[in-house]
mmCIF file with all atom_site columns, C-alpha atoms in Angstrom:
data_model
loop_
_atom_site.group_PDB
_atom_site.id
_atom_site.type_symbol
_atom_site.label_atom_id
_atom_site.label_alt_id
_atom_site.label_comp_id
_atom_site.label_asym_id
_atom_site.label_entity_id
_atom_site.label_seq_id
_atom_site.pdbx_PDB_ins_code
_atom_site.Cartn_x
_atom_site.Cartn_y
_atom_site.Cartn_z
_atom_site.occupancy
_atom_site.B_iso_or_equiv
_atom_site.pdbx_formal_charge
_atom_site.auth_seq_id
_atom_site.auth_comp_id
_atom_site.auth_asym_id
_atom_site.auth_atom_id
_atom_site.pdbx_PDB_model_num
ATOM 1   C CA . ALA A 1 1   ? 0.000  0.000   0.000   1.00 0.00 ? 1192 ALA A CA 1
ATOM 2   C CA . ALA A 1 2   ? 2.863  2.377   0.806   1.00 0.00 ? 1193 ALA A CA 1
ATOM 3   C CA . LEU A 1 3   ? 4.470  1.846   -2.592  1.00 0.00 ? 1194 LEU A CA 1
ATOM 4   C CA . VAL A 1 4   ? 1.196  2.296   -4.461  1.00 0.00 ? 1195 VAL A CA 1
ATOM 5   C CA . GLY A 1 5   ? 0.541  5.417   -2.373  1.00 0.00 ? 1196 GLY A CA 1
ATOM 6   C CA . SER A 1 6   ? 4.005  6.738   -3.191  1.00 0.00 ? 1197 SER A CA 1
ATOM 7   C CA . VAL A 1 7   ? 3.445  6.243   -6.918  1.00 0.00 ? 1198 VAL A CA 1
ATOM 8   C CA . THR A 1 8   ? 0.027  7.842   -6.781  1.00 0.00 ? 1199 THR A CA 1
ATOM 9   C CA . ALA A 1 9   ? 1.233  10.809  -4.709  1.00 0.00 ? 1200 ALA A CA 1
ATOM 10  C CA . SER A 1 10  ? 4.161  11.435  -7.048  1.00 0.00 ? 1201 SER A CA 1
ATOM 11  C CA . PHE A 1 11  ? 1.707  12.193  -9.849  1.00 0.00 ? 1202 PHE A CA 1
ATOM 12  C CA . LYS A 1 12  ? -0.338 14.722  -7.874  1.00 0.00 ? 1203 LYS A CA 1
ATOM 13  C CA . SER A 1 13  ? 0.645  18.312  -8.526  1.00 0.00 ? 1204 SER A CA 1
ATOM 14  C CA . ASP A 1 14  ? -0.585 19.381  -5.087  1.00 0.00 ? 1205 ASP A CA 1
ATOM 15  C CA . SER A 1 15  ? 1.603  16.908  -3.149  1.00 0.00 ? 1206 SER A CA 1
ATOM 16  C CA . GLU A 1 16  ? 4.617  18.071  -1.185  1.00 0.00 ? 1207 GLU A CA 1
ATOM 17  C CA . PRO A 1 17  ? 7.817  18.277  -3.238  1.00 0.00 ? 1208 PRO A CA 1
ATOM 18  C CA . SER A 1 18  ? 10.054 15.258  -2.869  1.00 0.00 ? 1209 SER A CA 1
ATOM 19  C CA . ARG A 1 19  ? 12.630 13.343  -4.808  1.00 0.00 ? 1210 ARG A CA 1
ATOM 20  C CA . LEU A 1 20  ? 9.898  11.254  -6.416  1.00 0.00 ? 1211 LEU A CA 1
ATOM 21  C CA . ASN A 1 21  ? 7.612  13.936  -7.827  1.00 0.00 ? 1212 ASN A CA 1
ATOM 22  C CA . LEU A 1 22  ? 6.713  13.737  -11.485 1.00 0.00 ? 1213 LEU A CA 1
ATOM 23  C CA . PRO A 1 23  ? 8.808  16.215  -13.465 1.00 0.00 ? 1214 PRO A CA 1
ATOM 24  C CA . GLU A 1 24  ? 6.957  19.313  -14.537 1.00 0.00 ? 1215 GLU A CA 1
ATOM 25  C CA . ARG A 1 25  ? 5.002  18.479  -17.642 1.00 0.00 ? 1216 ARG A CA 1
ATOM 26  C CA . CYS A 1 26  ? 6.392  20.196  -20.673 1.00 0.00 ? 1217 CYS A CA 1
ATOM 27  C CA . ASP A 1 27  ? 4.220  21.846  -23.267 1.00 0.00 ? 1218 ASP A CA 1
ATOM 28  C CA . PRO A 1 28  ? 3.841  19.356  -26.145 1.00 0.00 ? 1219 PRO A CA 1
ATOM 29  C CA . ASP A 1 29  ? 4.477  22.158  -28.640 1.00 0.00 ? 1220 ASP A CA 1
ATOM 30  C CA . SER A 1 30  ? 7.836  22.959  -27.034 1.00 0.00 ? 1221 SER A CA 1
ATOM 31  C CA . VAL A 1 31  ? 9.190  19.393  -27.275 1.00 0.00 ? 1222 VAL A CA 1
ATOM 32  C CA . ALA A 1 32  ? 11.889 19.461  -29.931 1.00 0.00 ? 1223 ALA A CA 1
ATOM 33  C CA . ASP A 1 33  ? 12.817 15.780  -29.756 1.00 0.00 ? 1224 ASP A CA 1
ATOM 34  C CA . ALA A 1 34  ? 12.702 12.671  -27.593 1.00 0.00 ? 1225 ALA A CA 1
ATOM 35  C CA . SER A 1 35  ? 15.475 13.970  -25.323 1.00 0.00 ? 1226 SER A CA 1
ATOM 36  C CA . ALA A 1 36  ? 12.682 15.700  -23.394 1.00 0.00 ? 1227 ALA A CA 1
ATOM 37  C CA . CYS A 1 37  ? 11.924 12.233  -22.016 1.00 0.00 ? 1228 CYS A CA 1
ATOM 38  C CA . ALA A 1 38  ? 15.089 12.141  -19.863 1.00 0.00 ? 1229 ALA A CA 1
ATOM 39  C CA . PRO A 1 39  ? 13.507 13.638  -16.700 1.00 0.00 ? 1230 PRO A CA 1
ATOM 40  C CA . TYR A 1 40  ? 10.680 11.115  -16.926 1.00 0.00 ? 1231 TYR A CA 1
ATOM 41  C CA . GLN A 1 41  ? 13.182 8.284   -17.269 1.00 0.00 ? 1232 GLN A CA 1
ATOM 42  C CA . LYS A 1 42  ? 15.033 9.495   -14.152 1.00 0.00 ? 1233 LYS A CA 1
ATOM 43  C CA . PHE A 1 43  ? 11.720 9.713   -12.325 1.00 0.00 ? 1234 PHE A CA 1
ATOM 44  C CA . TYR A 1 44  ? 10.890 6.141   -13.307 1.00 0.00 ? 1235 TYR A CA 1
ATOM 45  C CA . ILE A 1 45  ? 14.326 4.850   -12.268 1.00 0.00 ? 1236 ILE A CA 1
ATOM 46  C CA . ALA A 1 46  ? 13.994 6.578   -8.877  1.00 0.00 ? 1237 ALA A CA 1
ATOM 47  C CA . HIS A 1 47  ? 10.733 4.713   -8.306  1.00 0.00 ? 1238 HIS A CA 1
ATOM 48  C CA . GLN A 1 48  ? 12.388 1.452   -9.341  1.00 0.00 ? 1239 GLN A CA 1
ATOM 49  C CA . ARG A 1 49  ? 15.111 1.983   -6.730  1.00 0.00 ? 1240 ARG A CA 1
ATOM 50  C CA . GLN A 1 50  ? 12.457 2.611   -4.098  1.00 0.00 ? 1241 GLN A CA 1
ATOM 51  C CA . PHE A 1 51  ? 10.624 -0.565  -5.134  1.00 0.00 ? 1242 PHE A CA 1
ATOM 52  C CA . ASP A 1 52  ? 13.807 -2.588  -5.017  1.00 0.00 ? 1243 ASP A CA 1
ATOM 53  C CA . LEU A 1 53  ? 14.752 -1.525  -1.495  1.00 0.00 ? 1244 LEU A CA 1
ATOM 54  C CA . SER A 1 54  ? 11.267 -1.643  0.000   1.00 0.00 ? 1245 SER A CA 1
ATOM 55  C CA . ILE A 1 55  ? 10.204 -4.955  -1.474  1.00 0.00 ? 1246 ILE A CA 1
ATOM 56  C CA . GLN A 1 56  ? 13.509 -6.639  -0.717  1.00 0.00 ? 1247 GLN A CA 1
ATOM 57  C CA . ALA A 1 57  ? 13.174 -5.634  2.948   1.00 0.00 ? 1248 ALA A CA 1
ATOM 58  C CA . LEU A 1 58  ? 9.545  -6.756  3.024   1.00 0.00 ? 1249 LEU A CA 1
ATOM 59  C CA . ARG A 1 59  ? 10.448 -10.112 1.493   1.00 0.00 ? 1250 ARG A CA 1
ATOM 60  C CA . VAL A 1 60  ? 13.115 -10.720 4.144   1.00 0.00 ? 1251 VAL A CA 1
ATOM 61  C CA . GLN A 1 61  ? 10.649 -9.795  6.883   1.00 0.00 ? 1252 GLN A CA 1
ATOM 62  C CA . VAL A 1 62  ? 7.936  -12.130 5.549   1.00 0.00 ? 1253 VAL A CA 1
ATOM 63  C CA . ARG A 1 63  ? 10.501 -14.880 5.070   1.00 0.00 ? 1254 ARG A CA 1
ATOM 64  C CA . LYS A 1 64  ? 11.571 -14.571 8.727   1.00 0.00 ? 1255 LYS A CA 1
ATOM 65  C CA . GLY A 1 65  ? 7.963  -14.691 9.858   1.00 0.00 ? 1256 GLY A CA 1
ATOM 66  C CA . ALA A 1 66  ? 7.292  -17.776 7.765   1.00 0.00 ? 1257 ALA A CA 1
ATOM 67  C CA . ALA A 1 67  ? 10.407 -19.568 9.018   1.00 0.00 ? 1258 ALA A CA 1
ATOM 68  C CA . GLY A 1 68  ? 9.207  -19.329 12.602  1.00 0.00 ? 1259 GLY A CA 1
ATOM 69  C CA . LEU A 1 69  ? 5.882  -21.049 11.969  1.00 0.00 ? 1260 LEU A CA 1
ATOM 70  C CA . SER A 1 70  ? 6.907  -24.638 11.278  1.00 0.00 ? 1261 SER A CA 1
ATOM 71  C CA . PRO A 1 71  ? 9.716  -26.767 9.848   1.00 0.00 ? 1262 PRO A CA 1
ATOM 72  C CA . GLU A 1 72  ? 7.905  -26.856 6.482   1.00 0.00 ? 1263 GLU A CA 1
ATOM 73  C CA . MET A 1 73  ? 7.587  -23.085 6.390   1.00 0.00 ? 1264 MET A CA 1
ATOM 74  C CA . ALA A 1 74  ? 11.238 -22.745 7.419   1.00 0.00 ? 1265 ALA A CA 1
ATOM 75  C CA . GLN A 1 75  ? 12.099 -24.939 4.442   1.00 0.00 ? 1266 GLN A CA 1
ATOM 76  C CA . LEU A 1 76  ? 9.982  -22.772 2.146   1.00 0.00 ? 1267 LEU A CA 1
ATOM 77  C CA . ALA A 1 77  ? 11.632 -19.616 3.507   1.00 0.00 ? 1268 ALA A CA 1
ATOM 78  C CA . GLU A 1 78  ? 15.066 -21.150 2.942   1.00 0.00 ? 1269 GLU A CA 1
ATOM 79  C CA . LEU A 1 79  ? 14.141 -22.133 -0.602  1.00 0.00 ? 1270 LEU A CA 1
ATOM 80  C CA . ASP A 1 80  ? 12.891 -18.605 -1.259  1.00 0.00 ? 1271 ASP A CA 1
ATOM 81  C CA . ALA A 1 81  ? 16.142 -17.173 0.117   1.00 0.00 ? 1272 ALA A CA 1
ATOM 82  C CA . MET A 1 82  ? 18.189 -19.466 -2.119  1.00 0.00 ? 1273 MET A CA 1
ATOM 83  C CA . LEU A 1 83  ? 16.205 -18.722 -5.272  1.00 0.00 ? 1274 LEU A CA 1
ATOM 84  C CA . ALA A 1 84  ? 15.783 -14.993 -4.686  1.00 0.00 ? 1275 ALA A CA 1
ATOM 85  C CA . PRO A 1 85  ? 19.218 -13.869 -5.999  1.00 0.00 ? 1276 PRO A CA 1
ATOM 86  C CA . ALA A 1 86  ? 18.819 -15.679 -9.326  1.00 0.00 ? 1277 ALA A CA 1
ATOM 87  C CA . VAL A 1 87  ? 15.233 -14.605 -9.837  1.00 0.00 ? 1278 VAL A CA 1
ATOM 88  C CA . THR A 1 88  ? 15.929 -11.052 -8.696  1.00 0.00 ? 1279 THR A CA 1
ATOM 89  C CA . SER A 1 89  ? 18.957 -10.742 -10.980 1.00 0.00 ? 1280 SER A CA 1
ATOM 90  C CA . HIS A 1 90  ? 16.927 -11.758 -14.018 1.00 0.00 ? 1281 HIS A CA 1
ATOM 91  C CA . ALA A 1 91  ? 14.031 -9.498  -13.034 1.00 0.00 ? 1282 ALA A CA 1
ATOM 92  C CA . ARG A 1 92  ? 16.357 -6.510  -12.566 1.00 0.00 ? 1283 ARG A CA 1
ATOM 93  C CA . LYS A 1 93  ? 17.629 -6.930  -16.116 1.00 0.00 ? 1284 LYS A CA 1
ATOM 94  C CA . CYS A 1 94  ? 14.042 -6.888  -17.366 1.00 0.00 ? 1285 CYS A CA 1
ATOM 95  C CA . TYR A 1 95  ? 13.112 -3.857  -15.245 1.00 0.00 ? 1286 TYR A CA 1
ATOM 96  C CA . ALA A 1 96  ? 16.217 -2.017  -16.427 1.00 0.00 ? 1287 ALA A CA 1
ATOM 97  C CA . ALA A 1 97  ? 14.875 -2.139  -19.986 1.00 0.00 ? 1288 ALA A CA 1
ATOM 98  C CA . ILE A 1 98  ? 11.683 -0.273  -19.112 1.00 0.00 ? 1289 ILE A CA 1
ATOM 99  C CA . PRO A 1 99  ? 13.154 3.277   -19.102 1.00 0.00 ? 1290 PRO A CA 1
ATOM 100 C CA . THR A 1 100 ? 14.605 2.667   -22.583 1.00 0.00 ? 1291 THR A CA 1
ATOM 101 C CA . LEU A 1 101 ? 11.255 1.371   -23.777 1.00 0.00 ? 1292 LEU A CA 1
ATOM 102 C CA . LEU A 1 102 ? 9.594  4.448   -22.289 1.00 0.00 ? 1293 LEU A CA 1
ATOM 103 C CA . HIS A 1 103 ? 12.007 6.646   -24.240 1.00 0.00 ? 1294 HIS A CA 1
ATOM 104 C CA . GLN A 1 104 ? 11.114 4.831   -27.455 1.00 0.00 ? 1295 GLN A CA 1
ATOM 105 C CA . HIS A 1 105 ? 7.418  5.179   -26.681 1.00 0.00 ? 1296 HIS A CA 1
ATOM 106 C CA . PHE A 1 106 ? 7.845  8.897   -25.947 1.00 0.00 ? 1297 PHE A CA 1
ATOM 107 C CA . ALA A 1 107 ? 9.573  9.322   -29.325 1.00 0.00 ? 1298 ALA A CA 1
ATOM 108 C CA . HIS A 1 108 ? 6.717  7.469   -31.029 1.00 0.00 ? 1299 HIS A CA 1
ATOM 109 C CA . LEU A 1 109 ? 4.072  9.639   -29.341 1.00 0.00 ? 1300 LEU A CA 1
ATOM 110 C CA . HIS A 1 110 ? 6.053  12.755  -30.260 1.00 0.00 ? 1301 HIS A CA 1
ATOM 111 C CA . ARG A 1 111 ? 6.248  11.716  -33.933 1.00 0.00 ? 1302 ARG A CA 1
ATOM 112 C CA . ASP A 1 112 ? 2.496  11.073  -33.986 1.00 0.00 ? 1303 ASP A CA 1
ATOM 113 C CA . TYR A 1 113 ? 1.884  14.456  -32.370 1.00 0.00 ? 1304 TYR A CA 1
ATOM 114 C CA . GLN A 1 114 ? 4.078  16.234  -34.946 1.00 0.00 ? 1305 GLN A CA 1
ATOM 115 C CA . ALA A 1 115 ? 2.403  14.385  -37.822 1.00 0.00 ? 1306 ALA A CA 1
ATOM 116 C CA . ALA A 1 116 ? -1.042 15.396  -36.580 1.00 0.00 ? 1307 ALA A CA 1
ATOM 117 C CA . ARG A 1 117 ? 0.046  19.026  -36.306 1.00 0.00 ? 1308 ARG A CA 1
ATOM 118 C CA . GLN A 1 118 ? 1.494  18.978  -39.821 1.00 0.00 ? 1309 GLN A CA 1
ATOM 119 C CA . ALA A 1 119 ? -1.791 17.548  -41.071 1.00 0.00 ? 1310 ALA A CA 1
ATOM 120 C CA . GLN A 1 120 ? -3.445 20.527  -39.354 1.00 0.00 ? 1311 GLN A CA 1
ATOM 121 C CA . GLN A 1 121 ? -5.309 18.298  -36.952 1.00 0.00 ? 1312 GLN A CA 1
ATOM 122 C CA . THR A 1 122 ? -5.737 18.967  -33.247 1.00 0.00 ? 1313 THR A CA 1
ATOM 123 C CA . PRO A 1 123 ? -3.579 16.322  -31.609 1.00 0.00 ? 1314 PRO A CA 1
ATOM 124 C CA . ALA A 1 124 ? -4.071 15.089  -28.075 1.00 0.00 ? 1315 ALA A CA 1
ATOM 125 C CA . ASP A 1 125 ? -1.554 16.198  -25.462 1.00 0.00 ? 1316 ASP A CA 1
ATOM 126 C CA . PHE A 1 126 ? 0.946  13.378  -25.849 1.00 0.00 ? 1317 PHE A CA 1
ATOM 127 C CA . VAL A 1 127 ? 2.890  14.411  -22.741 1.00 0.00 ? 1318 VAL A CA 1
ATOM 128 C CA . GLU A 1 128 ? -0.217 14.047  -20.586 1.00 0.00 ? 1319 GLU A CA 1
ATOM 129 C CA . LEU A 1 129 ? -0.949 10.672  -22.168 1.00 0.00 ? 1320 LEU A CA 1
ATOM 130 C CA . PHE A 1 130 ? 2.666  9.580   -21.630 1.00 0.00 ? 1321 PHE A CA 1
ATOM 131 C CA . CYS A 1 131 ? 2.510  10.550  -17.938 1.00 0.00 ? 1322 CYS A CA 1
ATOM 132 C CA . GLN A 1 132 ? -0.688 8.527   -17.486 1.00 0.00 ? 1323 GLN A CA 1
ATOM 133 C CA . GLN A 1 133 ? 1.007  5.569   -19.129 1.00 0.00 ? 1324 GLN A CA 1
ATOM 134 C CA . ILE A 1 134 ? 4.075  5.886   -16.880 1.00 0.00 ? 1325 ILE A CA 1
ATOM 135 C CA . ARG A 1 135 ? 1.770  5.747   -13.858 1.00 0.00 ? 1326 ARG A CA 1
ATOM 136 C CA . THR A 1 136 ? 0.097  2.599   -15.178 1.00 0.00 ? 1327 THR A CA 1
ATOM 137 C CA . VAL A 1 137 ? 3.430  0.898   -15.862 1.00 0.00 ? 1328 VAL A CA 1
ATOM 138 C CA . LEU A 1 138 ? 4.779  1.825   -12.415 1.00 0.00 ? 1329 LEU A CA 1
ATOM 139 C CA . LEU A 1 139 ? 1.712  0.381   -10.692 1.00 0.00 ? 1330 LEU A CA 1
ATOM 140 C CA . ALA A 1 140 ? 1.955  -2.796  -12.776 1.00 0.00 ? 1331 ALA A CA 1
ATOM 141 C CA . GLU A 1 141 ? 5.623  -3.118  -11.876 1.00 0.00 ? 1332 GLU A CA 1
ATOM 142 C CA . VAL A 1 142 ? 4.869  -2.798  -8.155  1.00 0.00 ? 1333 VAL A CA 1
ATOM 143 C CA . GLU A 1 143 ? 2.265  -5.533  -8.462  1.00 0.00 ? 1334 GLU A CA 1
ATOM 144 C CA . TYR A 1 144 ? 4.616  -7.804  -10.371 1.00 0.00 ? 1335 TYR A CA 1
ATOM 145 C CA . ARG A 1 145 ? 7.521  -7.241  -7.985  1.00 0.00 ? 1336 ARG A CA 1
ATOM 146 C CA . LEU A 1 146 ? 5.296  -8.142  -5.030  1.00 0.00 ? 1337 LEU A CA 1
ATOM 147 C CA . LEU A 1 147 ? 4.291  -11.548 -6.404  1.00 0.00 ? 1338 LEU A CA 1
ATOM 148 C CA . PRO A 1 148 ? 7.001  -13.535 -4.551  1.00 0.00 ? 1339 PRO A CA 1
ATOM 149 C CA . VAL A 1 149 ? 6.078  -11.813 -1.273  1.00 0.00 ? 1340 VAL A CA 1
ATOM 150 C CA . LEU A 1 150 ? 2.386  -12.477 -1.855  1.00 0.00 ? 1341 LEU A CA 1
ATOM 151 C CA . GLY A 1 151 ? 3.197  -16.139 -2.534  1.00 0.00 ? 1342 GLY A CA 1
ATOM 152 C CA . LEU A 1 152 ? 4.924  -16.403 0.841   1.00 0.00 ? 1343 LEU A CA 1
ATOM 153 C CA . ILE A 1 153 ? 2.012  -14.675 2.560   1.00 0.00 ? 1344 ILE A CA 1
ATOM 154 C CA . GLU A 1 154 ? -0.454 -17.056 0.918   1.00 0.00 ? 1345 GLU A CA 1
ATOM 155 C CA . ALA A 1 155 ? 1.634  -20.007 2.114   1.00 0.00 ? 1346 ALA A CA 1
ATOM 156 C CA . ILE A 1 156 ? 1.606  -18.559 5.648   1.00 0.00 ? 1347 ILE A CA 1
ATOM 157 C CA . ASN A 1 157 ? -2.171 -18.100 5.513   1.00 0.00 ? 1348 ASN A CA 1
ATOM 158 C CA . GLN A 1 158 ? -2.679 -21.684 4.320   1.00 0.00 ? 1349 GLN A CA 1
ATOM 159 C CA . LYS A 1 159 ? -0.423 -22.972 7.116   1.00 0.00 ? 1350 LYS A CA 1
ATOM 160 C CA . LYS A 1 160 ? -2.426 -21.089 9.727   1.00 0.00 ? 1351 LYS A CA 1
ATOM 161 C CA . GLN A 1 161 ? -5.734 -22.577 8.540   1.00 0.00 ? 1352 GLN A CA 1
#
């Protein structure tokens, strides 16, 4: 809940300034090229660091709680601890690609915006759309990163029943 709240708050313009506030939205007409995406990429990476630290600590805490319940749960916690580095390493490589993909998507939206303007159409604010999409991707990433922790919690709940 804290991570979801942090993501949500970072998109509100009326929230207190912090390291994780969405960069000021640029005017779509003033965007010269896709390099305008860099602040958004840094913003995304900052959230990823927060996710990494918070979820890793939570996973250790849940693992410790599970280990104290029974020998079977201790075995599960040990297995999770052994597998975590390999799984986490692979996942980090996948997550690291997201900011680059966001940059490519920003460039695509910018090209579409420019094409619509040249065709004398009224294009949608691609920066606003891009920010909404970043929020969606961040929330999906939080959910995905929490899956191993949720699996441990489900195992704990089943053991208690």
